[in-house]
Coordinates of C-alpha atoms in Angstrom, one line a residue:
M1 CA 24.7 -0.8 -15.0
T2 CA 26.2 2.5 -16.1
K3 CA 26.3 3.8 -19.6
S4 CA 30.1 3.9 -19.5
V5 CA 30.2 0.2 -18.8
I6 CA 27.7 -0.7 -21.6
I7 CA 29.4 1.6 -24.1
G8 CA 32.2 -0.9 -24.3
A9 CA 29.9 -2.9 -26.6
V10 CA 30.2 0.0 -29.1
L11 CA 33.9 0.5 -28.5
I12 CA 34.8 -3.1 -28.4
G13 CA 36.2 -3.5 -31.9
V14 CA 36.4 -7.1 -31.0
L15 CA 36.9 -9.5 -33.9
V16 CA 34.7 -7.9 -36.6
L17 CA 35.9 -9.6 -39.7
V18 CA 33.9 -10.3 -42.9
A19 CA 34.9 -12.4 -45.9
V20 CA 37.9 -13.8 -44.0
F21 CA 38.6 -16.4 -46.6
V22 CA 38.2 -14.4 -49.8
L23 CA 40.3 -12.3 -52.1
P24 CA 39.6 -8.6 -52.6
N25 CA 37.5 -9.5 -55.7
G26 CA 35.2 -11.6 -53.4
E27 CA 36.4 -15.0 -54.7
A28 CA 37.8 -17.7 -52.5
D29 CA 41.5 -18.5 -53.1
P30 CA 41.9 -22.3 -53.4
E31 CA 45.6 -22.1 -53.5
V32 CA 46.0 -20.3 -50.2
P33 CA 43.5 -21.7 -47.6
P34 CA 43.6 -19.8 -44.3
E35 CA 45.4 -21.2 -41.4
N36 CA 44.7 -21.2 -37.7
G37 CA 47.3 -20.3 -35.1
N38 CA 48.6 -23.8 -34.8
G39 CA 49.6 -23.8 -38.5
E40 CA 46.9 -26.2 -39.5
Q41 CA 44.9 -25.4 -42.6
V42 CA 41.3 -24.7 -42.0
A43 CA 39.2 -26.3 -44.6
Q44 CA 37.1 -24.1 -46.9
A45 CA 33.6 -24.1 -45.7
E46 CA 30.2 -22.4 -46.3
Y47 CA 28.3 -19.9 -44.1
V48 CA 25.6 -21.5 -42.1
G49 CA 24.4 -18.6 -39.9
S50 CA 24.7 -17.8 -36.3
D51 CA 21.7 -19.8 -35.3
S52 CA 23.6 -22.9 -36.2
C53 CA 26.1 -22.1 -33.4
Q54 CA 23.4 -21.8 -30.7
G55 CA 23.1 -25.5 -29.9
C56 CA 26.7 -26.1 -28.7
H57 CA 27.6 -22.5 -27.7
S58 CA 24.4 -21.4 -26.1
E59 CA 26.0 -19.1 -23.5
A60 CA 28.2 -17.4 -26.0
Y61 CA 25.3 -17.0 -28.4
A62 CA 23.1 -15.5 -25.7
G63 CA 25.8 -13.0 -24.8
W64 CA 26.4 -12.1 -28.4
L65 CA 22.7 -11.2 -28.8
Q66 CA 23.2 -8.6 -26.0
T67 CA 26.0 -6.8 -27.8
E68 CA 25.7 -4.4 -30.7
H69 CA 27.1 -6.7 -33.3
P70 CA 24.0 -8.5 -34.4
Y71 CA 22.2 -5.2 -35.0
M72 CA 24.7 -3.5 -37.3
I73 CA 22.0 -3.9 -39.9
Q74 CA 18.5 -5.3 -39.4
E75 CA 15.1 -5.2 -40.9
A76 CA 13.1 -1.9 -41.0
D77 CA 10.5 -3.2 -38.6
E78 CA 13.1 -2.9 -35.8
I79 CA 12.9 0.9 -36.1
W80 CA 12.3 2.6 -32.7
P81 CA 8.8 4.1 -32.3
E82 CA 10.3 7.4 -31.3
A83 CA 12.5 7.4 -34.4
A84 CA 9.6 6.6 -36.6
A85 CA 7.5 9.4 -35.1
A86 CA 10.4 11.9 -35.6
L87 CA 10.7 10.8 -39.2
E88 CA 7.0 11.2 -39.8
E89 CA 7.2 14.7 -38.5
A90 CA 10.1 15.4 -40.8
L91 CA 8.1 14.0 -43.8
A92 CA 5.4 16.5 -43.1
D93 CA 7.9 19.4 -43.6
P94 CA 8.9 19.8 -47.2
E95 CA 12.0 21.7 -46.1
S96 CA 13.2 19.1 -43.6
E97 CA 16.7 17.8 -44.3
F98 CA 16.2 14.8 -42.1
V99 CA 14.5 12.8 -44.8
E100 CA 17.0 13.7 -47.5
I101 CA 19.0 10.8 -48.9
G102 CA 21.7 13.2 -50.2
R103 CA 24.2 12.9 -53.1
G104 CA 21.6 13.4 -55.7
H105 CA 19.2 10.7 -54.5
G106 CA 16.4 13.0 -53.5
R107 CA 14.3 12.5 -50.4
I108 CA 11.9 9.8 -49.2
E109 CA 8.2 10.4 -49.3
S110 CA 7.1 7.6 -46.9
L111 CA 8.6 5.5 -44.1
D112 CA 7.8 2.5 -46.2
E113 CA 10.9 3.4 -48.3
I114 CA 13.1 2.6 -45.3
Q115 CA 14.2 -1.1 -45.7
Y116 CA 16.8 -1.4 -43.0
V117 CA 17.9 0.2 -39.8
V118 CA 21.4 0.2 -38.3
G119 CA 21.8 0.1 -34.5
Q120 CA 19.7 -0.9 -31.5
R121 CA 21.0 0.7 -28.3
W122 CA 22.6 4.1 -28.8
K123 CA 21.4 5.4 -32.1
Q124 CA 19.7 4.3 -35.3
R125 CA 20.4 5.1 -38.9
F126 CA 18.1 4.4 -41.8
V127 CA 18.8 2.7 -45.1
V128 CA 16.8 3.1 -48.3
K129 CA 17.1 1.7 -51.8
T130 CA 18.3 3.8 -54.7
E131 CA 19.1 3.0 -58.3
E132 CA 22.8 2.8 -57.3
G133 CA 22.2 0.5 -54.3
F134 CA 21.3 1.0 -50.7
A135 CA 22.0 4.4 -49.2
F136 CA 21.7 6.1 -45.8
L137 CA 19.4 9.0 -45.0
Q138 CA 21.4 12.0 -43.9
S139 CA 20.0 11.7 -40.4
Q140 CA 20.2 9.5 -37.4
Y141 CA 18.0 9.2 -34.3
Y142 CA 20.0 9.8 -31.2
P143 CA 18.2 9.5 -27.8
L144 CA 21.2 11.1 -25.9
G145 CA 22.0 14.0 -28.1
A146 CA 23.3 17.3 -26.6
D147 CA 20.0 19.0 -27.6
G148 CA 17.9 16.1 -26.4
P149 CA 16.4 13.0 -28.1
G150 CA 15.7 13.4 -31.8
L151 CA 17.0 13.4 -35.3
Y152 CA 20.5 14.8 -36.0
V153 CA 22.1 15.4 -39.4
Y154 CA 24.8 12.7 -39.9
G155 CA 26.3 11.7 -43.2
A156 CA 24.5 11.5 -46.5
G157 CA 23.8 9.2 -49.4
R158 CA 26.7 6.8 -49.1
I159 CA 26.1 3.5 -51.0
Y160 CA 26.3 0.7 -48.4
E161 CA 27.5 -2.0 -50.8
D162 CA 30.3 0.2 -52.2
R163 CA 31.9 1.6 -49.0
C164 CA 31.0 -0.1 -45.7
L165 CA 28.8 -3.2 -45.8
A166 CA 31.6 -5.7 -45.1
C167 CA 31.8 -4.3 -41.6
H168 CA 28.1 -4.4 -40.9
A169 CA 27.2 -7.8 -42.3
T170 CA 28.6 -11.4 -42.4
G171 CA 29.9 -13.0 -45.5
F172 CA 29.8 -10.0 -47.8
D173 CA 30.1 -11.1 -51.4
L174 CA 31.9 -8.3 -53.3
E175 CA 31.6 -10.0 -56.6
A176 CA 27.9 -10.3 -56.4
A177 CA 27.6 -6.7 -55.1
N178 CA 29.4 -5.5 -58.2
N179 CA 27.5 -7.7 -60.7
L180 CA 23.9 -8.0 -59.6
D181 CA 21.3 -5.7 -60.9
R182 CA 20.7 -3.3 -58.0
T183 CA 17.6 -1.9 -59.7
A184 CA 15.8 -5.3 -59.7
D185 CA 12.7 -5.5 -57.5
D186 CA 14.0 -8.5 -55.6
Y187 CA 17.5 -7.1 -55.0
R188 CA 18.2 -6.8 -51.3
L189 CA 21.2 -6.8 -49.0
E190 CA 20.6 -10.4 -48.3
S191 CA 21.5 -10.9 -52.0
V192 CA 25.1 -10.0 -51.3
T193 CA 25.6 -11.2 -47.7
A194 CA 25.4 -14.5 -45.8
E195 CA 23.8 -12.8 -42.7
L196 CA 22.7 -9.4 -41.8
G197 CA 24.7 -8.0 -38.8
V198 CA 28.0 -9.1 -37.4
G199 CA 27.4 -12.8 -36.7
C200 CA 29.5 -15.6 -35.2
E201 CA 31.1 -16.4 -38.6
A202 CA 32.2 -12.8 -39.1
C203 CA 34.8 -13.6 -36.4
H204 CA 35.2 -17.4 -36.8
G205 CA 34.9 -17.9 -40.5
P206 CA 32.4 -20.0 -42.4
G207 CA 31.2 -22.8 -40.1
S208 CA 29.7 -25.6 -42.1
I209 CA 32.5 -28.0 -41.6
H210 CA 32.8 -27.2 -37.9
A211 CA 29.1 -27.5 -37.4
G212 CA 29.1 -30.9 -39.0
S213 CA 32.1 -32.2 -37.1
P214 CA 33.1 -29.9 -34.3
A215 CA 36.9 -29.6 -33.8
A216 CA 39.3 -26.9 -32.8
D217 CA 41.2 -27.1 -36.0
N218 CA 38.3 -26.6 -38.4
I219 CA 37.1 -23.2 -37.1
Q220 CA 39.0 -19.9 -36.8
N221 CA 40.0 -18.8 -33.3
P222 CA 41.5 -15.3 -33.2
R223 CA 43.2 -16.1 -29.9
D224 CA 45.5 -18.5 -31.9
H225 CA 47.3 -15.4 -33.4
S226 CA 49.8 -12.9 -32.0
T227 CA 48.8 -10.0 -29.9
Q228 CA 49.4 -7.5 -32.8
A229 CA 47.4 -9.8 -35.2
Q230 CA 44.5 -9.8 -32.7
N231 CA 44.6 -6.1 -32.5
D232 CA 44.8 -5.7 -36.2
F233 CA 41.8 -8.1 -36.4
C234 CA 39.7 -5.8 -34.3
G235 CA 41.1 -2.8 -36.1
F236 CA 39.7 -3.7 -39.5
C237 CA 36.3 -2.3 -38.5
H238 CA 37.3 -0.3 -35.4
A239 CA 40.1 1.8 -36.9
R240 CA 39.3 4.9 -38.9
N241 CA 41.1 4.9 -42.2
N242 CA 41.1 6.9 -45.4
G243 CA 40.6 4.0 -47.8
H244 CA 41.2 0.5 -48.9
V245 CA 44.7 -0.2 -50.3
E246 CA 43.5 -1.7 -53.5
L247 CA 39.8 -0.9 -53.9
E248 CA 39.1 2.8 -54.5
G249 CA 36.3 4.2 -52.4
R250 CA 36.0 1.4 -50.0
E251 CA 36.5 1.9 -46.3
D252 CA 35.9 -1.7 -45.1
P253 CA 38.3 -4.6 -44.9
V254 CA 37.3 -6.7 -47.9
G255 CA 40.0 -9.3 -48.7
Y256 CA 41.6 -9.4 -45.2
Q257 CA 43.0 -12.7 -44.0
V258 CA 43.0 -13.5 -40.3
G259 CA 46.5 -13.0 -39.0
G260 CA 47.4 -10.6 -41.7
D261 CA 48.7 -7.0 -41.5
L262 CA 46.0 -4.3 -41.3
R263 CA 48.0 -2.0 -43.5
D264 CA 47.9 -4.6 -46.3
V265 CA 44.2 -3.9 -46.6
T266 CA 43.4 -0.4 -45.3
R267 CA 45.1 2.9 -44.6
P268 CA 44.6 3.6 -40.9
L269 CA 44.8 7.1 -39.6
S270 CA 47.9 7.0 -37.4
L271 CA 49.5 9.6 -35.2
A272 CA 52.0 6.9 -34.1
T273 CA 53.5 6.8 -37.6
G274 CA 52.2 10.0 -39.1
E275 CA 50.4 8.0 -41.8
N276 CA 47.2 9.2 -43.5
V277 CA 46.6 12.3 -41.3
W278 CA 47.1 16.0 -41.8
R279 CA 47.7 18.5 -39.0
M280 CA 45.7 21.7 -38.9
V281 CA 48.0 24.6 -37.7
I282 CA 46.6 28.0 -36.8
D283 CA 48.9 30.7 -35.4
D284 CA 51.6 28.0 -34.8
E285 CA 49.2 26.0 -32.7
T286 CA 48.0 22.5 -33.6
E287 CA 44.2 22.6 -33.8
G288 CA 43.6 18.9 -34.6
Y289 CA 44.4 16.1 -37.1
Y290 CA 42.3 15.4 -40.2
D291 CA 41.7 12.4 -42.3
R292 CA 42.2 14.2 -45.6
E293 CA 44.1 17.2 -46.7
E294 CA 41.0 18.8 -48.2
E295 CA 37.3 18.3 -47.5
G296 CA 38.2 16.1 -44.5
S297 CA 37.0 15.5 -41.0
M298 CA 38.9 16.2 -37.8
R299 CA 39.5 12.8 -36.3
F300 CA 41.9 13.6 -33.5
F301 CA 41.9 16.4 -31.0
A302 CA 45.0 18.6 -30.8
D303 CA 46.4 16.4 -27.9
G304 CA 46.1 13.3 -30.1
A305 CA 43.1 11.6 -28.5
A306 CA 40.5 10.3 -30.9
R307 CA 37.5 12.5 -31.7
S308 CA 35.3 10.1 -33.5
H309 CA 33.8 6.7 -32.6
R310 CA 35.2 3.5 -34.0
M311 CA 38.8 4.7 -33.3
A312 CA 39.9 2.5 -30.3
Y313 CA 42.7 1.0 -32.5
N314 CA 43.9 4.5 -33.6
D315 CA 44.1 5.5 -30.0
L316 CA 45.8 2.3 -28.7
E317 CA 48.4 2.3 -31.4
Q318 CA 49.8 5.6 -30.0
N319 CA 50.9 3.6 -26.9
N320 CA 53.6 1.3 -28.2
E321 CA 54.0 -0.5 -24.9
K322 CA 50.4 -1.3 -24.5
F323 CA 49.8 -2.0 -28.2
A324 CA 52.5 -4.7 -28.1
A325 CA 51.5 -6.2 -24.8
M326 CA 47.7 -5.9 -24.7
S327 CA 45.1 -7.5 -27.0
C328 CA 41.7 -6.0 -27.3
I329 CA 40.2 -9.2 -26.2
D330 CA 42.2 -9.2 -22.9
C331 CA 39.7 -6.5 -21.8
H332 CA 36.8 -7.0 -24.2
N333 CA 34.5 -10.0 -24.5
P334 CA 32.5 -10.2 -27.7
H335 CA 30.0 -12.5 -26.0
S336 CA 29.1 -10.1 -23.2
E337 CA 26.5 -7.4 -22.8
N338 CA 28.9 -5.0 -21.2
S339 CA 31.7 -6.2 -23.6
L340 CA 34.2 -6.5 -20.7
T341 CA 36.0 -9.6 -19.5
A342 CA 35.0 -8.6 -16.0
D343 CA 31.8 -7.4 -14.4
S344 CA 32.9 -3.7 -14.2
F345 CA 35.8 -1.4 -15.0
D346 CA 36.9 -1.4 -11.3
E347 CA 37.1 -5.2 -11.3
L348 CA 38.8 -5.3 -14.7
C349 CA 41.4 -2.7 -14.0
A350 CA 42.2 -4.2 -10.5
Q351 CA 43.6 -7.2 -12.2
C352 CA 46.7 -5.2 -13.1
H353 CA 46.4 -1.9 -11.1
D354 CA 46.0 -0.9 -7.5
E355 CA 43.2 1.1 -6.1
T356 CA 44.8 4.4 -7.2
F357 CA 43.9 3.7 -10.8
D358 CA 41.2 6.1 -12.0
I359 CA 39.3 5.1 -15.1
D360 CA 38.0 8.6 -15.6
E361 CA 41.5 10.1 -15.6
I362 CA 43.3 7.4 -17.7
M363 CA 40.4 6.8 -20.1
P364 CA 38.1 9.9 -20.1
L365 CA 35.1 10.1 -22.3
R366 CA 36.4 12.0 -25.3
A367 CA 35.3 10.5 -28.6
M368 CA 31.8 11.1 -29.9
S369 CA 29.4 8.7 -31.4
S370 CA 27.2 11.6 -32.5
N371 CA 27.6 15.0 -31.0
T372 CA 28.2 14.0 -27.4
P373 CA 31.6 12.8 -25.9
D374 CA 30.6 9.3 -24.7
I375 CA 33.4 7.0 -25.7
R376 CA 36.5 6.4 -23.6
T377 CA 39.9 7.2 -25.1
H378 CA 42.2 4.2 -25.5
T379 CA 45.6 5.8 -25.4
F380 CA 46.0 5.0 -21.7
F381 CA 47.9 8.1 -21.0
P382 CA 47.0 10.3 -18.0
G383 CA 44.3 12.7 -18.9
G384 CA 43.7 10.7 -22.1
V385 CA 46.5 12.6 -23.9
G386 CA 47.9 10.6 -26.8
N387 CA 51.2 11.0 -28.5
P388 CA 50.6 13.6 -31.2
N389 CA 53.1 13.5 -34.0
D390 CA 54.4 17.0 -34.9
D391 CA 56.1 15.6 -37.9
V392 CA 52.6 15.2 -39.5
I393 CA 52.5 17.4 -42.6
P394 CA 50.4 20.6 -41.9
M395 CA 47.4 21.0 -44.2
A396 CA 47.9 23.2 -47.2
V397 CA 44.2 24.1 -47.3
P398 CA 42.0 24.2 -44.2
P399 CA 39.2 21.6 -44.7
S400 CA 35.5 21.8 -43.9
D401 CA 34.8 19.9 -40.7
I402 CA 32.3 17.3 -41.9
D403 CA 31.4 14.0 -40.5

């Protein structure tokens, strides 16, 4: 199986939803219970964990374990030996930036300070506890880096609970995260989540009632919603944005209701509409599109194709025809190791295209999960060229290109 097939598990963007039945403050809304696509109200329920699904859905459960979703955050003992060795080497160098936490949090002195790791297949990041909460080291281990396997500088010091945990765990409790004593010895991410990683209930909602009395109308099925709602559903965690609509500083979809509008919750970077992006112009030529006017990162190449990972939605939205007609889950299966609804790209694409369809022409590897282009563009235009919007406001001040 090729890397380009497997990489779909990273691109998938399929159905990552957390706290589907809560308000932005983390509390359930008893007046507005969620509905399934048949218009029937889905009863409020509690989280019971993905293991509870295994008995009746063994095949889906086994497939889910082969995707990246369960490993979006996991215990520190899952760190790769190669990554641990590289970090040990960095610890021995007092000047190494790889063991810095960043943002005023200092550096670690021992691997024992790493409490969680993110990722299992393509890269790993490392999470440590600070007085403000859990934060990332400013490095990641990347086995396929342009300069070979090893640690690469990537991000620094972001507090997980305050920015992004809702996309990496199931049942994130925002109220608890805002009110618990994060300096307490027993404070852990399990204190504010129902399950580490993206579990079954991240997509299907709390499952206690369904587990007790299985029925189609007491569990959430994203397929019951419109095509755009399905794409928005995937886009909550697989669309780059420049912030939450209501909660300053957040970049995850806390408060989203299945079937809702993505733009009610986050501000997606959109070349299709010109929203939330700024165009870098040098000598009358567009150099790229950034996520902020100042101190931002270039998220789209000059031709409009996504430059960063987790942007399949931002790509697809540029193709109005495909966005209206194709759901992410027409092509992607969240219960499959290769994430596709067929065994290969050739087999998948042949369902609608003849043998002249060239996946490497229409969906070239352009976006980068680290410093290597290894993610296929989703604009579906020849050559991967999107639909850049020249009406996007040029930047007043050139930004620094940071990730």
